[in-house]
Amino acid sequence: MFKTMVCKKIMKIRYYTRTENYLKDHPDKAIELGFNIDMDGNALVPDHETLRHFEKIRLGNEGIDAIMELFCVKVVGTGNKLGLKIGEKTGTDSTPIQTHNDPDGAYNGHYKKEMVKAHITSDYDNNVPLAKQVCKGNDSDDQYLESMLQKTAKSAEENMDETWFDGGYNSNKTSFGSC
């Protein structure tokens, strides 16, 4: 099911019903994604509600975060073996993501839309994401800097040397709290 979520994102399929229909129309793709085959050789494709339930309920934000963390640790470790210092120079910024019917979504007057924010820390030299966190659309960025640095330190391991972040992460607490 997770591979189906990734495929849905890569193919820019927005709705679960369209994902279900695509997989029914392309059983070879469903089989590649790991779905079972019935006695007649047909791919057993889950319905759109099952796809939605897996992504939104069973996996949820916590599951996505855990997968992202494991992915980042693996990429940095592989980079180290290849002589790349992934995570040596990083930057953190938040990106607005427009939402509809999301409990964390809130109207943001600056961006003039209902949204959440995705805080992302990436390696500047290799353009590899190293940490992410999603928050409410009106949350102040500064309260997330410490947790983003902790996540980045975990994924970048000993490679972490320099980090940059924009002024939204600057407050007395984040500037002087670690002195």
PDB file of N, CA and C in Angstrom, residues 13-56:
ATOM      1  N   ILE A  13      -1.671  11.883  -9.173  1.00  0.00           N
ATOM      2  CA  ILE A  13      -3.082  11.512  -9.091  1.00  0.00           C
ATOM      3  C   ILE A  13      -3.604  12.066  -7.779  1.00  0.00           C
ATOM      4  N   ARG A  14      -4.601  12.910  -7.860  1.00  0.00           N
ATOM      5  CA  ARG A  14      -5.056  13.630  -6.672  1.00  0.00           C
ATOM      6  C   ARG A  14      -6.064  12.847  -5.829  1.00  0.00           C
ATOM      7  N   TYR A  15      -6.927  12.087  -6.460  1.00  0.00           N
ATOM      8  CA  TYR A  15      -8.031  11.467  -5.739  1.00  0.00           C
ATOM      9  C   TYR A  15      -7.863   9.950  -5.635  1.00  0.00           C
ATOM     10  N   TYR A  16      -8.349   9.399  -4.552  1.00  0.00           N
ATOM     11  CA  TYR A  16      -8.268   7.953  -4.324  1.00  0.00           C
ATOM     12  C   TYR A  16      -9.113   7.184  -5.330  1.00  0.00           C
ATOM     13  N   THR A  17     -10.247   7.758  -5.738  1.00  0.00           N
ATOM     14  CA  THR A  17     -11.092   7.088  -6.737  1.00  0.00           C
ATOM     15  C   THR A  17     -10.344   6.947  -8.058  1.00  0.00           C
ATOM     16  N   ARG A  18      -9.588   7.974  -8.419  1.00  0.00           N
ATOM     17  CA  ARG A  18      -8.815   7.904  -9.667  1.00  0.00           C
ATOM     18  C   ARG A  18      -7.675   6.908  -9.543  1.00  0.00           C
ATOM     19  N   THR A  19      -7.112   6.802  -8.355  1.00  0.00           N
ATOM     20  CA  THR A  19      -6.053   5.815  -8.131  1.00  0.00           C
ATOM     21  C   THR A  19      -6.613   4.413  -8.303  1.00  0.00           C
ATOM     22  N   GLU A  20      -7.768   4.165  -7.677  1.00  0.00           N
ATOM     23  CA  GLU A  20      -8.422   2.858  -7.805  1.00  0.00           C
ATOM     24  C   GLU A  20      -8.706   2.545  -9.271  1.00  0.00           C
ATOM     25  N   ASN A  21      -9.293   3.492  -9.995  1.00  0.00           N
ATOM     26  CA  ASN A  21      -9.624   3.270 -11.406  1.00  0.00           C
ATOM     27  C   ASN A  21      -8.376   3.037 -12.256  1.00  0.00           C
ATOM     28  N   TYR A  22      -7.311   3.797 -11.981  1.00  0.00           N
ATOM     29  CA  TYR A  22      -6.072   3.608 -12.732  1.00  0.00           C
ATOM     30  C   TYR A  22      -5.534   2.195 -12.535  1.00  0.00           C
ATOM     31  N   LEU A  23      -5.514   1.735 -11.292  1.00  0.00           N
ATOM     32  CA  LEU A  23      -4.980   0.394 -11.017  1.00  0.00           C
ATOM     33  C   LEU A  23      -5.857  -0.698 -11.629  1.00  0.00           C
ATOM     34  N   LYS A  24      -7.159  -0.487 -11.674  1.00  0.00           N
ATOM     35  CA  LYS A  24      -8.050  -1.469 -12.315  1.00  0.00           C
ATOM     36  C   LYS A  24      -7.836  -1.486 -13.824  1.00  0.00           C
ATOM     37  N   ASP A  25      -7.572  -0.300 -14.399  1.00  0.00           N
ATOM     38  CA  ASP A  25      -7.332  -0.223 -15.839  1.00  0.00           C
ATOM     39  C   ASP A  25      -5.921  -0.668 -16.226  1.00  0.00           C
ATOM     40  N   HIS A  26      -5.006  -0.691 -15.266  1.00  0.00           N
ATOM     41  CA  HIS A  26      -3.615  -1.084 -15.505  1.00  0.00           C
ATOM     42  C   HIS A  26      -3.207  -2.159 -14.487  1.00  0.00           C
ATOM     43  N   PRO A  27      -3.746  -3.374 -14.640  1.00  0.00           N
ATOM     44  CA  PRO A  27      -3.456  -4.424 -13.655  1.00  0.00           C
ATOM     45  C   PRO A  27      -1.970  -4.764 -13.560  1.00  0.00           C
ATOM     46  N   ASP A  28      -1.224  -4.559 -14.648  1.00  0.00           N
ATOM     47  CA  ASP A  28       0.216  -4.811 -14.592  1.00  0.00           C
ATOM     48  C   ASP A  28       0.885  -3.892 -13.573  1.00  0.00           C
ATOM     49  N   LYS A  29       0.433  -2.657 -13.492  1.00  0.00           N
ATOM     50  CA  LYS A  29       0.971  -1.704 -12.517  1.00  0.00           C
ATOM     51  C   LYS A  29       0.594  -2.136 -11.092  1.00  0.00           C
ATOM     52  N   ALA A  30      -0.652  -2.610 -10.925  1.00  0.00           N
ATOM     53  CA  ALA A  30      -1.101  -3.077  -9.607  1.00  0.00           C
ATOM     54  C   ALA A  30      -0.257  -4.256  -9.135  1.00  0.00           C
ATOM     55  N   ILE A  31       0.073  -5.138 -10.047  1.00  0.00           N
ATOM     56  CA  ILE A  31       0.904  -6.300  -9.702  1.00  0.00           C
ATOM     57  C   ILE A  31       2.317  -5.835  -9.342  1.00  0.00           C
ATOM     58  N   GLU A  32       2.859  -4.861 -10.086  1.00  0.00           N
ATOM     59  CA  GLU A  32       4.183  -4.303  -9.769  1.00  0.00           C
ATOM     60  C   GLU A  32       4.202  -3.683  -8.379  1.00  0.00           C
ATOM     61  N   LEU A  33       3.073  -3.104  -7.969  1.00  0.00           N
ATOM     62  CA  LEU A  33       2.984  -2.477  -6.659  1.00  0.00           C
ATOM     63  C   LEU A  33       2.790  -3.494  -5.542  1.00  0.00           C
ATOM     64  N   GLY A  34       2.631  -4.764  -5.890  1.00  0.00           N
ATOM     65  CA  GLY A  34       2.581  -5.818  -4.883  1.00  0.00           C
ATOM     66  C   GLY A  34       1.203  -6.310  -4.506  1.00  0.00           C
ATOM     67  N   PHE A  35       0.163  -5.924  -5.261  1.00  0.00           N
ATOM     68  CA  PHE A  35      -1.168  -6.416  -4.942  1.00  0.00           C
ATOM     69  C   PHE A  35      -1.315  -7.860  -5.377  1.00  0.00           C
ATOM     70  N   ASN A  36      -2.140  -8.605  -4.667  1.00  0.00           N
ATOM     71  CA  ASN A  36      -2.331 -10.025  -4.920  1.00  0.00           C
ATOM     72  C   ASN A  36      -3.080 -10.261  -6.228  1.00  0.00           C
ATOM     73  N   ILE A  37      -2.987 -11.501  -6.677  1.00  0.00           N
ATOM     74  CA  ILE A  37      -3.660 -11.924  -7.912  1.00  0.00           C
ATOM     75  C   ILE A  37      -4.659 -13.009  -7.542  1.00  0.00           C
ATOM     76  N   ASP A  38      -5.854 -12.940  -8.143  1.00  0.00           N
ATOM     77  CA  ASP A  38      -6.862 -13.975  -7.858  1.00  0.00           C
ATOM     78  C   ASP A  38      -6.589 -15.219  -8.700  1.00  0.00           C
ATOM     79  N   MET A  39      -7.454 -16.215  -8.584  1.00  0.00           N
ATOM     80  CA  MET A  39      -7.268 -17.499  -9.272  1.00  0.00           C
ATOM     81  C   MET A  39      -7.288 -17.351 -10.795  1.00  0.00           C
ATOM     82  N   ASP A  40      -7.939 -16.308 -11.287  1.00  0.00           N
ATOM     83  CA  ASP A  40      -8.010 -16.083 -12.731  1.00  0.00           C
ATOM     84  C   ASP A  40      -6.867 -15.207 -13.245  1.00  0.00           C
ATOM     85  N   GLY A  41      -5.969 -14.791 -12.370  1.00  0.00           N
ATOM     86  CA  GLY A  41      -4.836 -13.971 -12.781  1.00  0.00           C
ATOM     87  C   GLY A  41      -5.101 -12.472 -12.766  1.00  0.00           C
ATOM     88  N   ASN A  42      -6.238 -12.067 -12.182  1.00  0.00           N
ATOM     89  CA  ASN A  42      -6.566 -10.639 -12.115  1.00  0.00           C
ATOM     90  C   ASN A  42      -5.989 -10.026 -10.839  1.00  0.00           C
ATOM     91  N   ALA A  43      -5.540  -8.782 -10.961  1.00  0.00           N
ATOM     92  CA  ALA A  43      -5.008  -8.071  -9.796  1.00  0.00           C
ATOM     93  C   ALA A  43      -6.149  -7.692  -8.871  1.00  0.00           C
ATOM     94  N   LEU A  44      -5.959  -7.940  -7.566  1.00  0.00           N
ATOM     95  CA  LEU A  44      -6.959  -7.576  -6.565  1.00  0.00           C
ATOM     96  C   LEU A  44      -6.638  -6.171  -6.053  1.00  0.00           C
ATOM     97  N   VAL A  45      -7.342  -5.180  -6.602  1.00  0.00           N
ATOM     98  CA  VAL A  45      -7.093  -3.777  -6.296  1.00  0.00           C
ATOM     99  C   VAL A  45      -8.014  -3.337  -5.163  1.00  0.00           C
ATOM    100  N   PRO A  46      -7.477  -2.707  -4.125  1.00  0.00           N
ATOM    101  CA  PRO A  46      -8.334  -2.220  -3.042  1.00  0.00           C
ATOM    102  C   PRO A  46      -9.192  -1.045  -3.522  1.00  0.00           C
ATOM    103  N   ASP A  47     -10.336  -0.874  -2.891  1.00  0.00           N
ATOM    104  CA  ASP A  47     -11.192   0.250  -3.288  1.00  0.00           C
ATOM    105  C   ASP A  47     -10.641   1.560  -2.738  1.00  0.00           C
ATOM    106  N   HIS A  48     -11.196   2.657  -3.212  1.00  0.00           N
ATOM    107  CA  HIS A  48     -10.684   3.982  -2.860  1.00  0.00           C
ATOM    108  C   HIS A  48     -10.757   4.262  -1.362  1.00  0.00           C
ATOM    109  N   GLU A  49     -11.763   3.739  -0.678  1.00  0.00           N
ATOM    110  CA  GLU A  49     -11.871   3.969   0.772  1.00  0.00           C
ATOM    111  C   GLU A  49     -10.758   3.254   1.535  1.00  0.00           C
ATOM    112  N   THR A  50     -10.369   2.083   1.057  1.00  0.00           N
ATOM    113  CA  THR A  50      -9.267   1.359   1.683  1.00  0.00           C
ATOM    114  C   THR A  50      -7.951   2.116   1.487  1.00  0.00           C
ATOM    115  N   LEU A  51      -7.758   2.659   0.291  1.00  0.00           N
ATOM    116  CA  LEU A  51      -6.558   3.462   0.018  1.00  0.00           C
ATOM    117  C   LEU A  51      -6.520   4.693   0.918  1.00  0.00           C
ATOM    118  N   ARG A  52      -7.641   5.389   1.048  1.00  0.00           N
ATOM    119  CA  ARG A  52      -7.724   6.580   1.890  1.00  0.00           C
ATOM    120  C   ARG A  52      -7.478   6.222   3.354  1.00  0.00           C
ATOM    121  N   HIS A  53      -8.114   5.140   3.820  1.00  0.00           N
ATOM    122  CA  HIS A  53      -7.974   4.714   5.207  1.00  0.00           C
ATOM    123  C   HIS A  53      -6.514   4.396   5.536  1.00  0.00           C
ATOM    124  N   PHE A  54      -5.826   3.711   4.611  1.00  0.00           N
ATOM    125  CA  PHE A  54      -4.426   3.375   4.853  1.00  0.00           C
ATOM    126  C   PHE A  54      -3.593   4.636   5.018  1.00  0.00           C
ATOM    127  N   GLU A  55      -3.747   5.601   4.095  1.00  0.00           N
ATOM    128  CA  GLU A  55      -2.910   6.807   4.131  1.00  0.00           C
ATOM    129  C   GLU A  55      -3.270   7.730   5.280  1.00  0.00           C
ATOM    130  N   LYS A  56      -4.548   7.990   5.485  1.00  0.00           N
ATOM    131  CA  LYS A  56      -4.967   9.012   6.448  1.00  0.00           C
ATOM    132  C   LYS A  56      -5.102   8.492   7.877  1.00  0.00           C
TER     133      LYS A  56
END
